[in-house]
């Protein structure tokens, strides 16, 4: 079998065998110390990998990462305690993103107290299987520890507190060959353009309010100093469907470059929480092309495709995923993967990550329990969506 990854900074290159032959003992055991074995939702097994698509990642041109966001730590559905999830992940993905446990509230729960145990355990899981990891996220305005939300101090104190977090976390993983890239700042831009200049405004966060707009550049500089080898991404949602939001990101990238002391940035992450109806594929293609024209890497960082929403996000009232809709979702996964490969030149491809293993785990169910946004169903069986993703990868040699 082919090695799972193309880049592995010095770690041993694990050869990956079919899931059936692969040991499912985790790289460290336990689910982050909860003491309770997390259940495998949906039954006993997950079943064999789809014969049509035995290894999704093996189809990726140039060994481009094909990633998945995974629960870990104390989450009841942690990958580390679920054989069914491990079978899917080990068979199909070459990169992991922590769905939650590497966000600030998990890594620095109390001021000055960092807790890397769960993240290190997940990184060990990835390393043992020759997978890489994409770090998510050094900075955000959500999932912050309470002490950060109530932090008191002037702009310099805030900047130092922010850099303390970014620098300490990036430095911790700098020595880890498995961690190859970071989302440095997540969701800096809002969903509106109040001044009508064609660029979405910066989001009103505590970082902006307390430090000022320069906080984004400071975060990138701090991350680069702490881990000069990692690819540093800016990550946001709706970049493929809202041109004025992407324009704001590209404007920021331009300002980073024009700075007399250029701000280090390696890539743009398109979250791509999209639906069957929105955005239209032509818009998606133009957005990928515009981002690629910067010369930066482009990554689809959080792909999922809802089916039970209209173009405005309103529920269509479905109560089951019918074969006809599952087939539309297959075609939509194929079209998006194909658009990415067509529009982003090979050296700039940061890869494609889906935001969750199976529908039963998807965060989109928080908003509508009748959603089926991912590649595997509630029993961890491959959906037509997996075939669509694979066909999209196969379209490009
Ligand atoms: C989501 C997780 O999937 C949920 O489990 C959690 O409750 C909230 O965060 N954009 C992001 C991700 O960048 O971090 C979010 O993940 C989904 C939206």
Short mmCIF file of N, CA and C in Angstrom, two decimals, residues 105-208:
data_model
loop_
_atom_site.label_atom_id
_atom_site.label_comp_id
_atom_site.label_asym_id
_atom_site.label_seq_id
_atom_site.Cartn_x
_atom_site.Cartn_y
_atom_site.Cartn_z
N UNK A 105 -10.26 27.54 25.04
CA UNK A 105 -10.87 27.15 26.32
C UNK A 105 -10.36 25.80 26.80
N UNK A 106 -9.92 24.96 25.85
CA UNK A 106 -9.42 23.63 26.22
C UNK A 106 -7.93 23.68 26.56
N UNK A 107 -7.17 24.51 25.87
CA UNK A 107 -5.71 24.48 26.05
C UNK A 107 -5.21 25.38 27.18
N UNK A 108 -5.98 26.45 27.49
CA UNK A 108 -5.57 27.29 28.62
C UNK A 108 -6.79 27.59 29.50
N UNK A 109 -7.27 26.55 30.19
CA UNK A 109 -8.52 26.71 30.94
C UNK A 109 -8.43 27.73 32.07
N UNK A 110 -7.25 27.88 32.66
CA UNK A 110 -7.06 28.92 33.68
C UNK A 110 -5.84 29.74 33.26
N UNK A 111 -5.83 31.01 33.66
CA UNK A 111 -4.77 31.89 33.20
C UNK A 111 -3.40 31.33 33.56
N UNK A 112 -2.58 31.13 32.54
CA UNK A 112 -1.22 30.64 32.76
C UNK A 112 -1.14 29.14 32.95
N UNK A 113 -2.28 28.44 32.95
CA UNK A 113 -2.28 26.98 33.11
C UNK A 113 -2.68 26.33 31.79
N UNK A 114 -1.72 25.73 31.16
CA UNK A 114 -1.98 25.09 29.86
C UNK A 114 -2.17 23.59 30.08
N UNK A 115 -3.09 23.01 29.33
CA UNK A 115 -3.35 21.58 29.44
C UNK A 115 -3.29 20.96 28.04
N UNK A 116 -2.17 20.31 27.76
CA UNK A 116 -1.96 19.75 26.42
C UNK A 116 -2.21 18.24 26.37
N UNK A 117 -2.67 17.66 27.48
CA UNK A 117 -2.73 16.19 27.54
C UNK A 117 -3.61 15.60 26.43
N UNK A 118 -4.83 16.14 26.28
CA UNK A 118 -5.74 15.56 25.28
C UNK A 118 -5.24 15.80 23.85
N UNK A 119 -4.70 17.00 23.62
CA UNK A 119 -4.19 17.31 22.28
C UNK A 119 -2.98 16.44 21.95
N UNK A 120 -2.12 16.26 22.93
CA UNK A 120 -0.94 15.40 22.70
C UNK A 120 -1.36 13.96 22.41
N UNK A 121 -2.41 13.52 23.11
CA UNK A 121 -2.90 12.16 22.89
C UNK A 121 -3.44 12.00 21.46
N UNK A 122 -4.15 13.01 21.00
CA UNK A 122 -4.67 12.95 19.62
C UNK A 122 -3.52 13.02 18.61
N UNK A 123 -2.54 13.86 18.90
CA UNK A 123 -1.38 13.96 17.99
C UNK A 123 -0.63 12.62 17.94
N UNK A 124 -0.57 11.94 19.07
CA UNK A 124 0.10 10.63 19.09
C UNK A 124 -0.67 9.61 18.26
N UNK A 125 -2.00 9.71 18.31
CA UNK A 125 -2.84 8.83 17.47
C UNK A 125 -2.52 9.05 16.00
N UNK A 126 -2.47 10.34 15.63
CA UNK A 126 -2.18 10.68 14.22
C UNK A 126 -0.78 10.19 13.84
N UNK A 127 0.17 10.47 14.68
CA UNK A 127 1.56 10.11 14.35
C UNK A 127 1.71 8.61 14.18
N UNK A 128 1.06 7.84 15.04
CA UNK A 128 1.19 6.38 14.97
C UNK A 128 0.67 5.82 13.66
N UNK A 129 -0.20 6.59 13.01
CA UNK A 129 -0.78 6.13 11.74
C UNK A 129 -0.21 6.87 10.54
N UNK A 130 0.81 7.68 10.77
CA UNK A 130 1.42 8.40 9.65
C UNK A 130 0.55 9.52 9.11
N UNK A 131 -0.40 9.97 9.91
CA UNK A 131 -1.24 11.11 9.51
C UNK A 131 -0.59 12.41 9.98
N UNK A 132 -0.96 13.51 9.33
CA UNK A 132 -0.57 14.82 9.83
C UNK A 132 -1.74 15.42 10.61
N UNK A 133 -1.46 16.56 11.26
CA UNK A 133 -2.53 17.31 11.94
C UNK A 133 -2.54 18.76 11.50
N UNK A 134 -3.74 19.30 11.38
CA UNK A 134 -3.93 20.74 11.15
C UNK A 134 -4.44 21.32 12.46
N UNK A 135 -3.74 22.29 13.02
CA UNK A 135 -4.13 22.86 14.31
C UNK A 135 -5.28 23.85 14.17
N UNK A 136 -6.27 23.73 15.04
CA UNK A 136 -7.46 24.60 15.01
C UNK A 136 -7.88 24.87 16.44
N UNK A 137 -7.89 26.09 16.90
CA UNK A 137 -7.42 27.30 16.26
C UNK A 137 -6.71 28.11 17.32
N UNK A 138 -5.64 28.79 16.96
CA UNK A 138 -4.91 29.53 17.97
C UNK A 138 -5.76 30.63 18.57
N UNK A 139 -6.56 31.29 17.72
CA UNK A 139 -7.36 32.42 18.21
C UNK A 139 -8.74 32.39 17.56
N UNK A 140 -9.74 32.77 18.33
CA UNK A 140 -11.13 32.88 17.86
C UNK A 140 -11.84 33.78 18.84
N UNK A 141 -13.08 34.12 18.54
CA UNK A 141 -13.87 34.89 19.52
C UNK A 141 -14.84 33.97 20.26
N UNK A 142 -14.89 32.71 19.85
CA UNK A 142 -15.74 31.75 20.55
C UNK A 142 -14.87 30.69 21.22
N UNK A 143 -15.50 29.93 22.11
CA UNK A 143 -14.81 28.87 22.85
C UNK A 143 -13.52 29.38 23.49
N UNK A 144 -13.67 30.55 24.14
CA UNK A 144 -12.59 31.11 24.94
C UNK A 144 -12.84 30.73 26.39
N UNK A 145 -11.78 30.57 27.18
CA UNK A 145 -12.00 30.33 28.61
C UNK A 145 -12.63 31.58 29.24
N UNK A 146 -13.39 31.36 30.30
CA UNK A 146 -14.09 32.48 30.97
C UNK A 146 -13.11 33.57 31.39
N UNK A 147 -11.93 33.18 31.85
CA UNK A 147 -11.00 34.19 32.34
C UNK A 147 -10.54 35.14 31.22
N UNK A 148 -10.49 34.64 29.98
CA UNK A 148 -10.11 35.53 28.87
C UNK A 148 -11.24 36.54 28.61
N UNK A 149 -12.47 36.06 28.70
CA UNK A 149 -13.63 36.93 28.43
C UNK A 149 -13.69 38.08 29.44
N UNK A 150 -13.20 37.84 30.64
CA UNK A 150 -13.31 38.87 31.68
C UNK A 150 -11.97 39.51 32.00
N UNK A 151 -10.99 39.25 31.15
CA UNK A 151 -9.64 39.77 31.39
C UNK A 151 -9.66 41.30 31.51
N UNK A 152 -8.89 41.81 32.45
CA UNK A 152 -8.82 43.26 32.66
C UNK A 152 -7.42 43.74 32.33
N UNK A 153 -7.34 44.86 31.63
CA UNK A 153 -6.02 45.43 31.35
C UNK A 153 -6.11 46.38 30.18
N UNK A 154 -5.00 47.08 29.93
CA UNK A 154 -4.99 48.00 28.79
C UNK A 154 -4.60 47.22 27.53
N UNK A 155 -4.46 47.95 26.41
CA UNK A 155 -4.21 47.28 25.12
C UNK A 155 -2.93 46.45 25.17
N UNK A 156 -1.91 46.98 25.85
CA UNK A 156 -0.64 46.24 25.92
C UNK A 156 -0.82 44.95 26.73
N UNK A 157 -1.59 45.02 27.81
CA UNK A 157 -1.85 43.82 28.61
C UNK A 157 -2.60 42.76 27.78
N UNK A 158 -3.59 43.24 27.03
CA UNK A 158 -4.37 42.31 26.20
C UNK A 158 -3.49 41.67 25.13
N UNK A 159 -2.65 42.51 24.50
CA UNK A 159 -1.78 41.98 23.44
C UNK A 159 -0.82 40.95 24.01
N UNK A 160 -0.34 41.23 25.20
CA UNK A 160 0.60 40.29 25.80
C UNK A 160 -0.11 38.99 26.22
N UNK A 161 -1.32 39.13 26.70
CA UNK A 161 -2.11 37.93 27.06
C UNK A 161 -2.40 37.10 25.79
N UNK A 162 -2.80 37.79 24.73
CA UNK A 162 -3.09 37.08 23.47
C UNK A 162 -1.84 36.38 22.93
N UNK A 163 -0.75 37.12 22.89
CA UNK A 163 0.49 36.53 22.35
C UNK A 163 0.99 35.40 23.24
N UNK A 164 0.73 35.53 24.54
CA UNK A 164 1.12 34.45 25.46
C UNK A 164 0.43 33.15 25.08
N UNK A 165 -0.87 33.25 24.75
CA UNK A 165 -1.59 32.04 24.36
C UNK A 165 -1.08 31.51 23.02
N UNK A 166 -1.08 32.39 22.03
CA UNK A 166 -0.69 31.97 20.67
C UNK A 166 0.73 31.40 20.68
N UNK A 167 1.64 32.11 21.33
CA UNK A 167 3.05 31.70 21.32
C UNK A 167 3.28 30.40 22.08
N UNK A 168 2.63 30.26 23.22
CA UNK A 168 2.84 29.04 24.02
C UNK A 168 2.29 27.81 23.31
N UNK A 169 1.10 27.95 22.72
CA UNK A 169 0.50 26.80 22.05
C UNK A 169 1.31 26.45 20.79
N UNK A 170 1.64 27.46 19.99
CA UNK A 170 2.41 27.17 18.77
C UNK A 170 3.77 26.57 19.12
N UNK A 171 4.41 27.08 20.16
CA UNK A 171 5.73 26.56 20.56
C UNK A 171 5.62 25.11 21.05
N UNK A 172 4.53 24.80 21.74
CA UNK A 172 4.37 23.43 22.25
C UNK A 172 4.39 22.42 21.10
N UNK A 173 3.69 22.77 20.01
CA UNK A 173 3.59 21.82 18.90
C UNK A 173 4.70 21.99 17.85
N UNK A 174 5.53 23.01 18.03
CA UNK A 174 6.60 23.25 17.04
C UNK A 174 7.53 22.05 16.96
N UNK A 175 7.71 21.38 18.07
CA UNK A 175 8.60 20.22 18.07
C UNK A 175 7.92 18.95 17.61
N UNK A 176 6.67 19.04 17.22
CA UNK A 176 5.90 17.85 16.87
C UNK A 176 5.77 17.77 15.35
N UNK A 177 6.42 16.78 14.79
CA UNK A 177 6.47 16.66 13.32
C UNK A 177 5.09 16.42 12.71
N UNK A 178 4.15 15.97 13.52
CA UNK A 178 2.82 15.64 12.99
C UNK A 178 1.99 16.89 12.68
N UNK A 179 2.22 17.93 13.48
CA UNK A 179 1.43 19.17 13.34
C UNK A 179 2.06 20.02 12.24
N UNK A 180 1.41 20.11 11.09
CA UNK A 180 2.05 20.78 9.95
C UNK A 180 1.48 22.16 9.65
N UNK A 181 0.33 22.49 10.23
CA UNK A 181 -0.28 23.78 9.90
C UNK A 181 -1.23 24.22 11.02
N UNK A 182 -1.51 25.53 11.03
CA UNK A 182 -2.39 26.11 12.04
C UNK A 182 -3.40 27.04 11.41
N UNK A 183 -4.61 27.04 11.92
CA UNK A 183 -5.47 28.20 11.77
C UNK A 183 -5.00 29.17 12.84
N UNK A 184 -4.46 30.31 12.42
CA UNK A 184 -3.92 31.25 13.41
C UNK A 184 -5.05 32.09 13.99
N UNK A 185 -5.87 32.67 13.11
CA UNK A 185 -7.05 33.39 13.59
C UNK A 185 -8.25 32.91 12.79
N UNK A 186 -9.34 32.67 13.49
CA UNK A 186 -10.57 32.17 12.91
C UNK A 186 -11.63 33.27 12.92
N UNK A 187 -12.24 33.52 11.77
CA UNK A 187 -13.45 34.36 11.70
C UNK A 187 -13.25 35.80 12.16
N UNK A 188 -12.29 36.48 11.57
CA UNK A 188 -12.02 37.89 11.90
C UNK A 188 -13.08 38.82 11.33
N UNK A 189 -13.71 38.40 10.21
CA UNK A 189 -14.61 39.32 9.52
C UNK A 189 -16.07 39.02 9.81
N UNK A 190 -16.87 40.09 9.85
CA UNK A 190 -18.30 39.99 10.15
C UNK A 190 -19.07 39.62 8.87
N UNK A 191 -20.38 39.60 9.00
CA UNK A 191 -21.21 39.29 7.85
C UNK A 191 -21.84 40.55 7.24
N UNK A 192 -21.25 41.71 7.54
CA UNK A 192 -21.84 42.93 7.00
C UNK A 192 -20.77 43.92 6.55
N UNK A 193 -21.23 44.84 5.71
CA UNK A 193 -20.36 45.88 5.16
C UNK A 193 -21.05 47.21 5.43
N UNK A 194 -20.94 47.67 6.68
CA UNK A 194 -21.72 48.84 7.11
C UNK A 194 -21.32 50.10 6.34
N UNK A 195 -20.04 50.24 6.04
CA UNK A 195 -19.62 51.48 5.37
C UNK A 195 -19.71 51.40 3.85
N UNK A 196 -20.17 50.25 3.35
CA UNK A 196 -20.43 50.13 1.91
C UNK A 196 -19.20 50.21 1.02
N UNK A 197 -18.04 49.84 1.55
CA UNK A 197 -16.83 49.93 0.72
C UNK A 197 -16.55 48.64 -0.06
N UNK A 198 -17.50 47.71 0.01
CA UNK A 198 -17.34 46.46 -0.74
C UNK A 198 -16.54 45.40 0.00
N UNK A 199 -16.14 45.72 1.22
CA UNK A 199 -15.38 44.77 2.04
C UNK A 199 -16.13 44.57 3.35
N UNK A 200 -16.33 43.35 3.74
CA UNK A 200 -16.96 43.13 5.04
C UNK A 200 -16.09 43.72 6.15
N UNK A 201 -16.77 44.22 7.18
CA UNK A 201 -16.07 44.88 8.29
C UNK A 201 -15.45 43.83 9.21
N UNK A 202 -14.49 44.27 10.00
CA UNK A 202 -13.95 43.37 11.02
C UNK A 202 -15.05 43.08 12.04
N UNK A 203 -15.06 41.87 12.51
CA UNK A 203 -16.05 41.46 13.51
C UNK A 203 -15.73 42.13 14.84
N UNK A 204 -16.77 42.53 15.53
CA UNK A 204 -16.62 43.21 16.81
C UNK A 204 -16.35 42.18 17.92
N UNK A 205 -15.11 41.84 18.10
CA UNK A 205 -14.74 40.82 19.11
C UNK A 205 -13.99 41.49 20.26
N UNK A 206 -13.76 40.75 21.30
CA UNK A 206 -13.00 41.33 22.41
C UNK A 206 -11.56 41.60 22.00
N UNK A 207 -11.05 40.86 21.03
CA UNK A 207 -9.68 41.11 20.56
C UNK A 207 -9.61 42.44 19.84
N UNK A 208 -10.58 42.69 18.97
CA UNK A 208 -10.61 43.97 18.25
C UNK A 208 -10.84 45.12 19.23
#
